[in-house]
mmCIF file of C-alpha atoms and ligand atoms in Angstrom:
data_model
loop_
_atom_site.group_PDB
_atom_site.id
_atom_site.type_symbol
_atom_site.label_atom_id
_atom_site.label_comp_id
_atom_site.label_asym_id
_atom_site.label_seq_id
_atom_site.Cartn_x
_atom_site.Cartn_y
_atom_site.Cartn_z
ATOM 1 C CA UNK A 1 -96.807 50.398 100.402
ATOM 2 C CA UNK A 2 -95.491 47.592 98.161
ATOM 3 C CA UNK A 3 -96.415 44.983 100.743
ATOM 4 C CA UNK A 4 -99.983 46.304 101.154
ATOM 5 C CA UNK A 5 -100.545 46.870 97.452
ATOM 6 C CA UNK A 6 -99.506 43.312 96.575
ATOM 7 C CA UNK A 7 -100.867 41.607 99.689
ATOM 8 C CA UNK A 8 -97.448 40.321 100.761
ATOM 9 C CA UNK A 9 -96.212 39.591 104.265
ATOM 10 C CA UNK A 10 -92.614 40.471 103.443
ATOM 11 C CA UNK A 11 -90.972 42.831 100.922
ATOM 12 C CA UNK A 12 -88.766 40.001 99.659
ATOM 13 C CA UNK A 13 -88.997 38.958 96.019
ATOM 14 C CA UNK A 14 -87.548 35.959 94.246
ATOM 15 C CA UNK A 15 -86.170 36.988 90.851
ATOM 16 C CA UNK A 16 -87.543 35.325 87.760
ATOM 17 C CA UNK A 17 -84.828 32.818 86.869
ATOM 18 C CA UNK A 18 -85.253 32.094 83.180
ATOM 19 C CA UNK A 19 -84.814 29.029 81.014
ATOM 20 C CA UNK A 20 -87.013 26.907 83.285
ATOM 21 C CA UNK A 21 -85.043 27.497 86.524
ATOM 22 C CA UNK A 22 -87.912 29.207 88.390
ATOM 23 C CA UNK A 23 -91.206 27.414 87.886
ATOM 24 C CA UNK A 24 -94.299 26.906 90.004
ATOM 25 C CA UNK A 25 -92.586 24.983 92.854
ATOM 26 C CA UNK A 26 -90.083 27.759 93.597
ATOM 27 C CA UNK A 27 -92.531 30.640 93.126
ATOM 28 C CA UNK A 28 -95.148 28.949 95.319
ATOM 29 C CA UNK A 29 -92.688 28.124 98.104
ATOM 30 C CA UNK A 30 -91.582 31.769 98.247
ATOM 31 C CA UNK A 31 -95.211 32.906 98.199
ATOM 32 C CA UNK A 32 -96.168 30.523 101.017
ATOM 33 C CA UNK A 33 -93.327 32.016 103.074
ATOM 34 C CA UNK A 34 -94.852 35.482 102.602
ATOM 35 C CA UNK A 35 -92.578 36.800 99.837
ATOM 36 C CA UNK A 36 -93.198 37.516 96.175
ATOM 37 C CA UNK A 37 -92.681 34.307 94.201
ATOM 38 C CA UNK A 38 -92.057 34.712 90.486
ATOM 39 C CA UNK A 39 -92.529 32.345 87.561
ATOM 40 C CA UNK A 40 -89.898 33.048 84.905
ATOM 41 C CA UNK A 41 -90.654 33.321 81.206
ATOM 42 C CA UNK A 42 -91.817 30.230 79.276
ATOM 43 C CA UNK A 43 -93.665 29.853 75.964
ATOM 44 C CA UNK A 44 -96.989 31.749 76.430
ATOM 45 C CA UNK A 45 -99.465 28.885 76.998
ATOM 46 C CA UNK A 46 -97.005 26.956 79.184
ATOM 47 C CA UNK A 47 -96.343 30.075 81.209
ATOM 48 C CA UNK A 48 -100.070 30.535 81.785
ATOM 49 C CA UNK A 49 -100.349 26.925 82.987
ATOM 50 C CA UNK A 50 -97.264 27.248 85.215
ATOM 51 C CA UNK A 51 -98.651 30.439 86.778
ATOM 52 C CA UNK A 52 -101.973 28.751 87.504
ATOM 53 C CA UNK A 53 -100.097 25.806 89.058
ATOM 54 C CA UNK A 54 -98.127 28.219 91.254
ATOM 55 C CA UNK A 55 -101.373 29.802 92.422
ATOM 56 C CA UNK A 56 -102.796 26.339 93.215
ATOM 57 C CA UNK A 57 -99.674 25.479 95.231
ATOM 58 C CA UNK A 58 -99.884 28.736 97.200
ATOM 59 C CA UNK A 59 -103.610 29.406 97.569
ATOM 60 C CA UNK A 60 -104.540 33.005 98.233
ATOM 61 C CA UNK A 61 -100.957 34.256 97.858
ATOM 62 C CA UNK A 62 -99.833 36.768 95.225
ATOM 63 C CA UNK A 63 -97.629 35.433 92.407
ATOM 64 C CA UNK A 64 -95.597 37.434 89.885
ATOM 65 C CA UNK A 65 -94.707 36.731 86.257
ATOM 66 C CA UNK A 66 -91.371 37.751 84.755
ATOM 67 C CA UNK A 67 -91.266 38.830 81.127
ATOM 68 C CA UNK A 68 -87.868 39.101 79.461
ATOM 69 C CA UNK A 69 -88.637 41.547 76.693
ATOM 70 C CA UNK A 70 -86.480 39.976 73.919
ATOM 71 C CA UNK A 71 -88.488 36.762 74.330
ATOM 72 C CA UNK A 72 -91.917 38.252 75.038
ATOM 73 C CA UNK A 73 -94.544 37.442 72.408
ATOM 74 C CA UNK A 74 -97.957 39.124 72.002
ATOM 75 C CA UNK A 75 -99.677 35.996 73.420
ATOM 76 C CA UNK A 76 -97.880 36.348 76.773
ATOM 77 C CA UNK A 77 -100.131 39.269 77.692
ATOM 78 C CA UNK A 78 -103.427 37.338 77.633
ATOM 79 C CA UNK A 79 -101.960 34.274 79.390
ATOM 80 C CA UNK A 80 -100.450 36.364 82.165
ATOM 81 C CA UNK A 81 -103.668 38.331 82.654
ATOM 82 C CA UNK A 82 -105.841 35.190 82.595
ATOM 83 C CA UNK A 83 -103.604 33.522 85.198
ATOM 84 C CA UNK A 84 -104.487 36.301 87.650
ATOM 85 C CA UNK A 85 -100.974 37.401 88.610
ATOM 86 C CA UNK A 86 -100.529 40.220 91.108
ATOM 87 C CA UNK A 87 -97.420 41.659 89.478
ATOM 88 C CA UNK A 88 -95.336 41.486 86.324
ATOM 89 C CA UNK A 89 -91.619 42.179 86.295
ATOM 90 C CA UNK A 90 -90.258 43.433 82.975
ATOM 91 C CA UNK A 91 -86.572 43.256 82.090
ATOM 92 C CA UNK A 92 -84.335 44.087 79.149
ATOM 93 C CA UNK A 93 -86.511 46.267 76.963
ATOM 94 C CA UNK A 94 -89.416 48.676 76.881
ATOM 95 C CA UNK A 95 -92.990 48.504 75.641
ATOM 96 C CA UNK A 96 -95.284 51.274 76.883
ATOM 97 C CA UNK A 97 -98.368 49.633 75.362
ATOM 98 C CA UNK A 98 -97.668 46.371 77.215
ATOM 99 C CA UNK A 99 -97.315 48.322 80.485
ATOM 100 C CA UNK A 100 -100.581 50.140 79.814
ATOM 101 C CA UNK A 101 -102.502 46.920 79.157
ATOM 102 C CA UNK A 102 -101.065 45.129 82.181
ATOM 103 C CA UNK A 103 -101.961 48.053 84.458
ATOM 104 C CA UNK A 104 -105.418 48.279 82.934
ATOM 105 C CA UNK A 105 -105.893 44.649 83.993
ATOM 106 C CA UNK A 106 -105.025 45.673 87.582
ATOM 107 C CA UNK A 107 -101.527 44.182 87.479
ATOM 108 C CA UNK A 108 -98.703 45.955 89.323
ATOM 109 C CA UNK A 109 -95.820 46.537 86.901
ATOM 110 C CA UNK A 110 -92.239 46.512 88.133
ATOM 111 C CA UNK A 111 -89.447 47.275 85.690
ATOM 112 C CA UNK A 112 -85.889 46.113 86.391
ATOM 113 C CA UNK A 113 -83.394 48.739 85.217
ATOM 114 C CA UNK A 114 -79.635 49.262 85.285
ATOM 115 C CA UNK A 115 -79.051 53.006 84.885
ATOM 116 C CA UNK A 116 -80.818 56.357 85.422
ATOM 117 C CA UNK A 117 -81.912 56.725 81.779
ATOM 118 C CA UNK A 118 -83.616 53.319 81.875
ATOM 119 C CA UNK A 119 -85.233 54.207 85.213
ATOM 120 C CA UNK A 120 -86.722 57.379 83.716
ATOM 121 C CA UNK A 121 -87.902 55.536 80.625
ATOM 122 C CA UNK A 122 -89.588 52.792 82.688
ATOM 123 C CA UNK A 123 -91.458 55.381 84.747
ATOM 124 C CA UNK A 124 -92.430 57.359 81.638
ATOM 125 C CA UNK A 125 -93.886 54.120 80.243
ATOM 126 C CA UNK A 126 -96.062 53.918 83.365
ATOM 127 C CA UNK A 127 -94.264 51.385 85.582
ATOM 128 C CA UNK A 128 -95.589 51.306 89.154
ATOM 129 C CA UNK A 129 -92.137 50.701 90.586
ATOM 130 C CA UNK A 130 -88.514 49.910 89.783
ATOM 131 C CA UNK A 131 -86.015 47.210 90.524
ATOM 132 C CA UNK A 132 -82.548 48.771 90.646
ATOM 133 C CA UNK A 133 -80.052 46.183 89.419
ATOM 134 C CA UNK A 134 -76.438 46.536 90.526
ATOM 135 C CA UNK A 135 -73.323 44.994 88.982
ATOM 136 C CA UNK A 136 -73.075 42.265 91.627
ATOM 137 C CA UNK A 137 -76.191 40.623 90.124
ATOM 138 C CA UNK A 138 -76.213 37.183 88.550
ATOM 139 C CA UNK A 139 -77.697 36.407 85.154
ATOM 140 C CA UNK A 140 -78.170 39.074 82.498
ATOM 141 C CA UNK A 141 -76.958 42.538 83.326
ATOM 142 C CA UNK A 142 -78.266 45.962 82.524
ATOM 143 C CA UNK A 143 -76.398 47.191 85.580
ATOM 144 C CA UNK A 144 -73.587 49.678 85.192
ATOM 145 C CA UNK A 145 -72.933 50.535 88.844
ATOM 146 C CA UNK A 146 -72.579 48.794 92.171
ATOM 147 C CA UNK A 147 -76.000 48.056 93.752
ATOM 148 C CA UNK A 148 -75.360 50.441 96.649
ATOM 149 C CA UNK A 149 -74.413 53.309 94.341
ATOM 150 C CA UNK A 150 -77.306 52.895 91.927
ATOM 151 C CA UNK A 151 -80.034 52.337 94.542
ATOM 152 C CA UNK A 152 -80.117 55.946 95.928
ATOM 153 C CA UNK A 153 -80.111 57.376 92.385
ATOM 154 C CA UNK A 154 -83.018 55.143 91.388
ATOM 155 C CA UNK A 155 -84.953 56.069 94.548
ATOM 156 C CA UNK A 156 -84.568 59.748 93.750
ATOM 157 C CA UNK A 157 -85.740 59.265 90.155
ATOM 158 C CA UNK A 158 -88.715 57.137 91.279
ATOM 159 C CA UNK A 159 -89.958 60.090 93.339
ATOM 160 C CA UNK A 160 -92.031 58.151 95.839
ATOM 161 C CA UNK A 161 -92.723 55.073 93.748
ATOM 162 C CA UNK A 162 -91.273 51.885 95.255
ATOM 163 C CA UNK A 163 -87.739 50.792 94.327
ATOM 164 C CA UNK A 164 -86.475 47.305 95.119
ATOM 165 C CA UNK A 165 -82.749 46.543 95.317
ATOM 166 C CA UNK A 166 -81.230 43.677 93.282
ATOM 167 C CA UNK A 167 -77.650 42.429 93.155
ATOM 168 C CA UNK A 168 -75.594 40.796 95.851
ATOM 169 C CA UNK A 169 -78.340 40.455 98.472
ATOM 170 C CA UNK A 170 -78.384 36.964 99.967
ATOM 171 C CA UNK A 171 -78.738 37.340 103.733
ATOM 172 C CA UNK A 172 -80.179 39.452 106.568
ATOM 173 C CA UNK A 173 -77.287 41.925 106.416
ATOM 174 C CA UNK A 174 -78.005 42.733 102.763
ATOM 175 C CA UNK A 175 -81.718 43.134 103.424
ATOM 176 C CA UNK A 176 -81.030 45.448 106.386
ATOM 177 C CA UNK A 177 -78.652 47.530 104.246
ATOM 178 C CA UNK A 178 -81.238 47.815 101.453
ATOM 179 C CA UNK A 179 -84.005 48.926 103.800
ATOM 180 C CA UNK A 180 -81.709 51.415 105.550
ATOM 181 C CA UNK A 181 -80.926 52.891 102.109
ATOM 182 C CA UNK A 182 -84.644 53.397 101.460
ATOM 183 C CA UNK A 183 -85.428 50.363 99.283
ATOM 184 C CA UNK A 184 -89.064 49.238 99.363
ATOM 185 C CA UNK A 185 -87.872 45.641 99.151
ATOM 186 C CA UNK A 186 -85.226 43.311 97.762
ATOM 187 C CA UNK A 187 -85.013 40.988 94.768
ATOM 188 C CA UNK A 188 -82.767 37.955 95.155
ATOM 189 C CA UNK A 189 -81.724 35.627 92.340
ATOM 190 C CA UNK A 190 -78.618 33.694 93.376
ATOM 191 C CA UNK A 191 -80.006 32.910 96.867
ATOM 192 C CA UNK A 192 -83.096 31.315 95.264
ATOM 193 C CA UNK A 193 -81.059 29.549 92.578
ATOM 194 C CA UNK A 194 -79.474 27.678 95.482
ATOM 195 C CA UNK A 195 -82.716 26.253 96.852
ATOM 196 C CA UNK A 196 -84.152 22.762 96.625
ATOM 197 C CA UNK A 197 -87.203 24.008 94.680
ATOM 198 C CA UNK A 198 -85.132 25.614 91.895
ATOM 199 C CA UNK A 199 -85.017 23.371 88.804
ATOM 200 C CA UNK A 200 -81.314 23.972 88.033
ATOM 201 C CA UNK A 201 -79.232 20.869 87.261
ATOM 202 C CA UNK A 202 -77.822 19.553 90.590
ATOM 203 C CA UNK A 203 -74.263 19.894 89.239
ATOM 204 C CA UNK A 204 -74.978 23.538 88.300
ATOM 205 C CA UNK A 205 -75.941 24.223 91.919
ATOM 206 C CA UNK A 206 -72.821 22.395 93.135
ATOM 207 C CA UNK A 207 -70.542 24.430 90.856
ATOM 208 C CA UNK A 208 -72.090 27.675 92.114
ATOM 209 C CA UNK A 209 -71.664 26.601 95.742
ATOM 210 C CA UNK A 210 -67.987 25.826 95.093
ATOM 211 C CA UNK A 211 -67.278 29.010 93.114
ATOM 212 C CA UNK A 212 -64.435 31.307 94.162
ATOM 213 C CA UNK A 213 -65.346 34.040 91.659
ATOM 214 C CA UNK A 214 -67.796 35.013 88.934
ATOM 215 C CA UNK A 215 -67.158 36.328 85.411
ATOM 216 C CA UNK A 216 -69.050 38.989 83.467
ATOM 217 C CA UNK A 217 -69.072 37.719 79.909
ATOM 218 C CA UNK A 218 -70.767 37.747 76.511
ATOM 219 C CA UNK A 219 -69.905 34.120 75.773
ATOM 220 C CA UNK A 220 -73.388 32.565 76.064
ATOM 221 C CA UNK A 221 -74.920 35.100 73.727
ATOM 222 C CA UNK A 222 -76.230 33.168 70.728
ATOM 223 C CA UNK A 223 -79.487 34.943 69.879
ATOM 224 C CA UNK A 224 -79.144 37.323 72.836
ATOM 225 C CA UNK A 225 -75.847 39.203 72.767
ATOM 226 C CA UNK A 226 -76.109 40.795 76.204
ATOM 227 C CA UNK A 227 -73.763 40.855 79.206
ATOM 228 C CA UNK A 228 -74.292 38.156 81.828
ATOM 229 C CA UNK A 229 -72.615 37.053 85.062
ATOM 230 C CA UNK A 230 -71.736 33.397 85.444
ATOM 231 C CA UNK A 231 -69.615 31.010 87.458
ATOM 232 C CA UNK A 232 -66.690 29.469 85.558
ATOM 233 C CA UNK A 233 -66.952 26.138 83.756
ATOM 234 C CA UNK A 234 -65.049 24.377 80.961
ATOM 235 C CA UNK A 235 -66.520 26.741 78.342
ATOM 236 C CA UNK A 236 -65.386 29.920 80.128
ATOM 237 C CA UNK A 237 -61.999 28.325 80.956
ATOM 238 C CA UNK A 238 -61.453 27.604 77.272
ATOM 239 C CA UNK A 239 -62.912 30.733 75.682
ATOM 240 C CA UNK A 240 -62.666 33.517 78.286
ATOM 241 C CA UNK A 241 -59.101 32.959 79.543
ATOM 242 C CA UNK A 242 -57.738 35.909 77.560
ATOM 243 C CA UNK A 243 -60.831 38.121 77.594
ATOM 244 C CA UNK A 244 -63.755 37.731 80.027
ATOM 245 C CA UNK A 245 -66.230 38.701 77.298
ATOM 246 C CA UNK A 246 -65.030 35.796 75.104
ATOM 247 C CA UNK A 247 -63.657 35.883 71.530
ATOM 248 C CA UNK A 248 -64.526 39.031 69.548
ATOM 249 C CA UNK A 249 -65.485 36.950 66.494
ATOM 250 C CA UNK A 250 -68.082 35.074 68.571
ATOM 251 C CA UNK A 251 -69.458 38.364 69.882
ATOM 252 C CA UNK A 252 -69.920 39.436 66.252
ATOM 253 C CA UNK A 253 -71.675 36.183 65.316
ATOM 254 C CA UNK A 254 -73.934 36.370 68.385
ATOM 255 C CA UNK A 255 -75.030 39.892 67.523
ATOM 256 C CA UNK A 256 -75.917 38.796 63.988
ATOM 257 C CA UNK A 257 -78.145 35.998 65.356
ATOM 258 C CA UNK A 258 -80.322 38.318 67.484
ATOM 259 C CA UNK A 259 -83.015 39.064 64.838
ATOM 260 C CA UNK A 260 -83.336 35.352 64.074
ATOM 261 C CA UNK A 261 -83.819 34.464 67.742
ATOM 262 C CA UNK A 262 -86.694 36.906 68.068
ATOM 263 C CA UNK A 263 -88.684 34.823 65.602
ATOM 264 C CA UNK A 264 -87.728 31.453 67.039
ATOM 265 C CA UNK A 265 -90.307 29.642 69.186
ATOM 266 C CA UNK A 266 -89.285 29.950 72.840
ATOM 267 C CA UNK A 267 -89.881 26.223 73.230
ATOM 268 C CA UNK A 268 -86.818 25.544 71.054
ATOM 269 C CA UNK A 269 -84.414 27.233 73.492
ATOM 270 C CA UNK A 270 -84.012 24.362 76.020
ATOM 271 C CA UNK A 271 -83.025 22.040 73.150
ATOM 272 C CA UNK A 272 -79.887 24.069 72.398
ATOM 273 C CA UNK A 273 -77.609 22.660 75.155
ATOM 274 C CA UNK A 274 -77.789 19.182 73.583
ATOM 275 C CA UNK A 275 -76.006 20.389 70.465
ATOM 276 C CA UNK A 276 -73.449 22.634 72.195
ATOM 277 C CA UNK A 277 -69.812 21.489 72.186
ATOM 278 C CA UNK A 278 -66.736 22.749 73.991
ATOM 279 C CA UNK A 279 -64.804 23.078 70.726
ATOM 280 C CA UNK A 280 -67.414 25.326 69.076
ATOM 281 C CA UNK A 281 -68.322 28.410 71.126
ATOM 282 C CA UNK A 282 -71.812 28.972 69.792
ATOM 283 C CA UNK A 283 -73.626 28.936 73.100
ATOM 284 C CA UNK A 284 -77.279 29.847 73.634
ATOM 285 C CA UNK A 285 -78.469 31.524 76.873
ATOM 286 C CA UNK A 286 -80.329 28.342 77.950
ATOM 287 C CA UNK A 287 -79.068 27.077 81.347
ATOM 288 C CA UNK A 288 -78.645 23.460 82.493
ATOM 289 C CA UNK A 289 -81.846 22.129 83.999
ATOM 290 C CA UNK A 290 -82.355 19.001 86.142
ATOM 291 C CA UNK A 291 -82.775 16.034 83.814
ATOM 292 C CA UNK A 292 -80.271 17.231 81.208
ATOM 293 C CA UNK A 293 -77.063 15.229 80.703
ATOM 294 C CA UNK A 294 -74.294 16.065 83.190
ATOM 295 C CA UNK A 295 -72.054 17.324 80.378
ATOM 296 C CA UNK A 296 -74.458 20.253 79.867
ATOM 297 C CA UNK A 297 -73.006 22.134 82.857
ATOM 298 C CA UNK A 298 -69.725 22.635 80.994
ATOM 299 C CA UNK A 299 -71.263 24.110 77.828
ATOM 300 C CA UNK A 300 -74.094 26.209 79.290
ATOM 301 C CA UNK A 301 -74.097 29.445 81.317
ATOM 302 C CA UNK A 302 -73.865 28.856 85.073
ATOM 303 C CA UNK A 303 -75.643 32.155 85.841
ATOM 304 C CA UNK A 304 -74.877 33.389 89.356
ATOM 305 C CA UNK A 305 -74.159 36.631 91.143
ATOM 306 C CA UNK A 306 -71.119 37.682 93.135
ATOM 307 C CA UNK A 307 -72.791 36.486 96.339
ATOM 308 C CA UNK A 308 -72.357 32.910 95.084
ATOM 309 C CA UNK A 309 -68.985 33.073 96.791
ATOM 310 C CA UNK A 310 -70.662 33.711 100.155
ATOM 311 C CA UNK A 311 -73.459 31.104 99.969
ATOM 312 C CA UNK A 312 -72.444 27.653 101.153
ATOM 313 C CA UNK A 313 -75.544 25.491 101.096
ATOM 314 C CA UNK A 314 -78.678 24.665 99.170
ATOM 315 C CA UNK A 315 -81.663 25.238 101.449
ATOM 316 C CA UNK A 316 -85.446 25.216 101.081
ATOM 317 C CA UNK A 317 -86.930 28.373 99.550
ATOM 318 C CA UNK A 318 -89.140 28.982 102.609
ATOM 319 C CA UNK A 319 -86.031 28.867 104.807
ATOM 320 C CA UNK A 320 -84.253 31.258 102.409
ATOM 321 C CA UNK A 321 -87.104 33.753 102.810
ATOM 322 C CA UNK A 322 -86.958 33.375 106.618
ATOM 323 C CA UNK A 323 -83.177 33.994 106.625
ATOM 324 C CA UNK A 324 -83.588 37.146 104.508
ATOM 325 C CA UNK A 325 -86.513 38.359 106.633
ATOM 326 C CA UNK A 326 -84.298 38.553 109.728
ATOM 327 C CA UNK A 327 -82.847 41.718 108.174
ATOM 328 C CA UNK A 328 -86.177 43.564 108.187
HETATM 329 C C1 LIG B 1 -79.670 32.118 87.666
HETATM 330 C C2 LIG B 1 -80.221 33.480 87.348
HETATM 331 C C3 LIG B 1 -81.149 33.624 86.341
HETATM 332 C C4 LIG B 1 -81.730 34.881 86.081
HETATM 333 N N1 LIG B 1 -82.706 34.984 85.133
HETATM 334 C C5 LIG B 1 -83.412 36.137 85.043
HETATM 335 C C6 LIG B 1 -84.583 36.203 84.237
HETATM 336 O O1 LIG B 1 -84.969 35.236 83.574
HETATM 337 N N2 LIG B 1 -85.275 37.358 84.233
HETATM 338 C C7 LIG B 1 -84.903 38.449 84.982
HETATM 339 O O2 LIG B 1 -85.623 39.450 84.961
HETATM 340 N N3 LIG B 1 -83.780 38.422 85.707
HETATM 341 C C8 LIG B 1 -83.037 37.295 85.783
HETATM 342 N N4 LIG B 1 -81.931 37.259 86.584
HETATM 343 C C9 LIG B 1 -81.452 38.496 87.247
HETATM 344 C C10 LIG B 1 -82.258 38.848 88.470
HETATM 345 O O3 LIG B 1 -83.462 39.465 88.080
HETATM 346 C C11 LIG B 1 -81.531 39.808 89.438
HETATM 347 O O4 LIG B 1 -81.133 40.979 88.781
HETATM 348 C C12 LIG B 1 -80.315 39.204 90.117
HETATM 349 O O5 LIG B 1 -80.502 37.848 90.394
HETATM 350 C C13 LIG B 1 -79.998 39.938 91.392
HETATM 351 O O6 LIG B 1 -78.733 39.619 91.854
HETATM 352 P P1 LIG B 1 -78.381 38.346 92.769
HETATM 353 O O7 LIG B 1 -78.289 37.202 91.833
HETATM 354 O O8 LIG B 1 -77.077 38.723 93.389
HETATM 355 O O9 LIG B 1 -79.462 38.163 93.787
HETATM 356 C C14 LIG B 1 -81.316 36.022 86.837
HETATM 357 C C15 LIG B 1 -80.373 35.853 87.841
HETATM 358 C C16 LIG B 1 -79.811 34.609 88.113
HETATM 359 C C17 LIG B 1 -78.811 34.472 89.226
#
């Protein structure tokens, strides 16, 4: 149903990886391989241009746009619609009017959720389908349960609408398990972070490949005080040794900065890592992107899911899709 509705070959989606990690190259490579490639959120006009570039790089293939609600501005709607995306994935907030307008434009709306109440709310807002996020997931977390516990609950709530599984799926075994459990597809973030087309700083990718564990923290929460899963670096070693979440005082400061961040231009976010220092734990959610100074990887969030421990090489995104597809 999902595959036919979106014109996909495979029910395999690449998660929007924010902060510039997932741009046109990654989304288009996934789309060319038959999956759902996703351009992550950028300032509105730049996002429109990046989506059009993705469509040019993968002619005739559906492309999705990911809107992180705390950073979504009114102008995103027109740019996303004009770019002709097949689907929009919403995460971390609700806006029934946005859902209505996207659907009116013929766009399929998927809402990533982390608990039953959010699942019900997303469907009440009119979402066409859900992404059930489990605690194994990398990046920001709404999840409260293991992927395999939450997935059946979300499927029941969705009552026939498609539910995709997210969190810990990186190979054919995970895909097979998700389809056996009734998922309409899978959403993978960490697997696509570790691809050649992903714009993460090369040292960020290397740290994730070498990781022995991940940490769920609040440390990189300046302007967005939400839980996120990362691989350890100098910042987490210094500030999360006693408490994974990080110092309570910093949590307090981060929460106070949230209203300010909602009015800040999105374009300012990638500038933050330049000013971040190990000695001062005021860390924005912006990740280290290729081209930034090497020192950035020790003062920025190395977002990754628990499956980072099991992935041992960076591969092309088309190959990643092929590996996952063996589980179908
Ligand atoms: C590096 C990274 C960045 C992420 N950024 C976003 C984002 O911008 N928007 C979003 O909806 N989800 C984001 N996520 C979460 C994914 O949507 C998804 O829940 C998660 O990747 C699934 O778990 P996995 O990493 O084990 O595959 C991110 C995940 C990772 C690993």
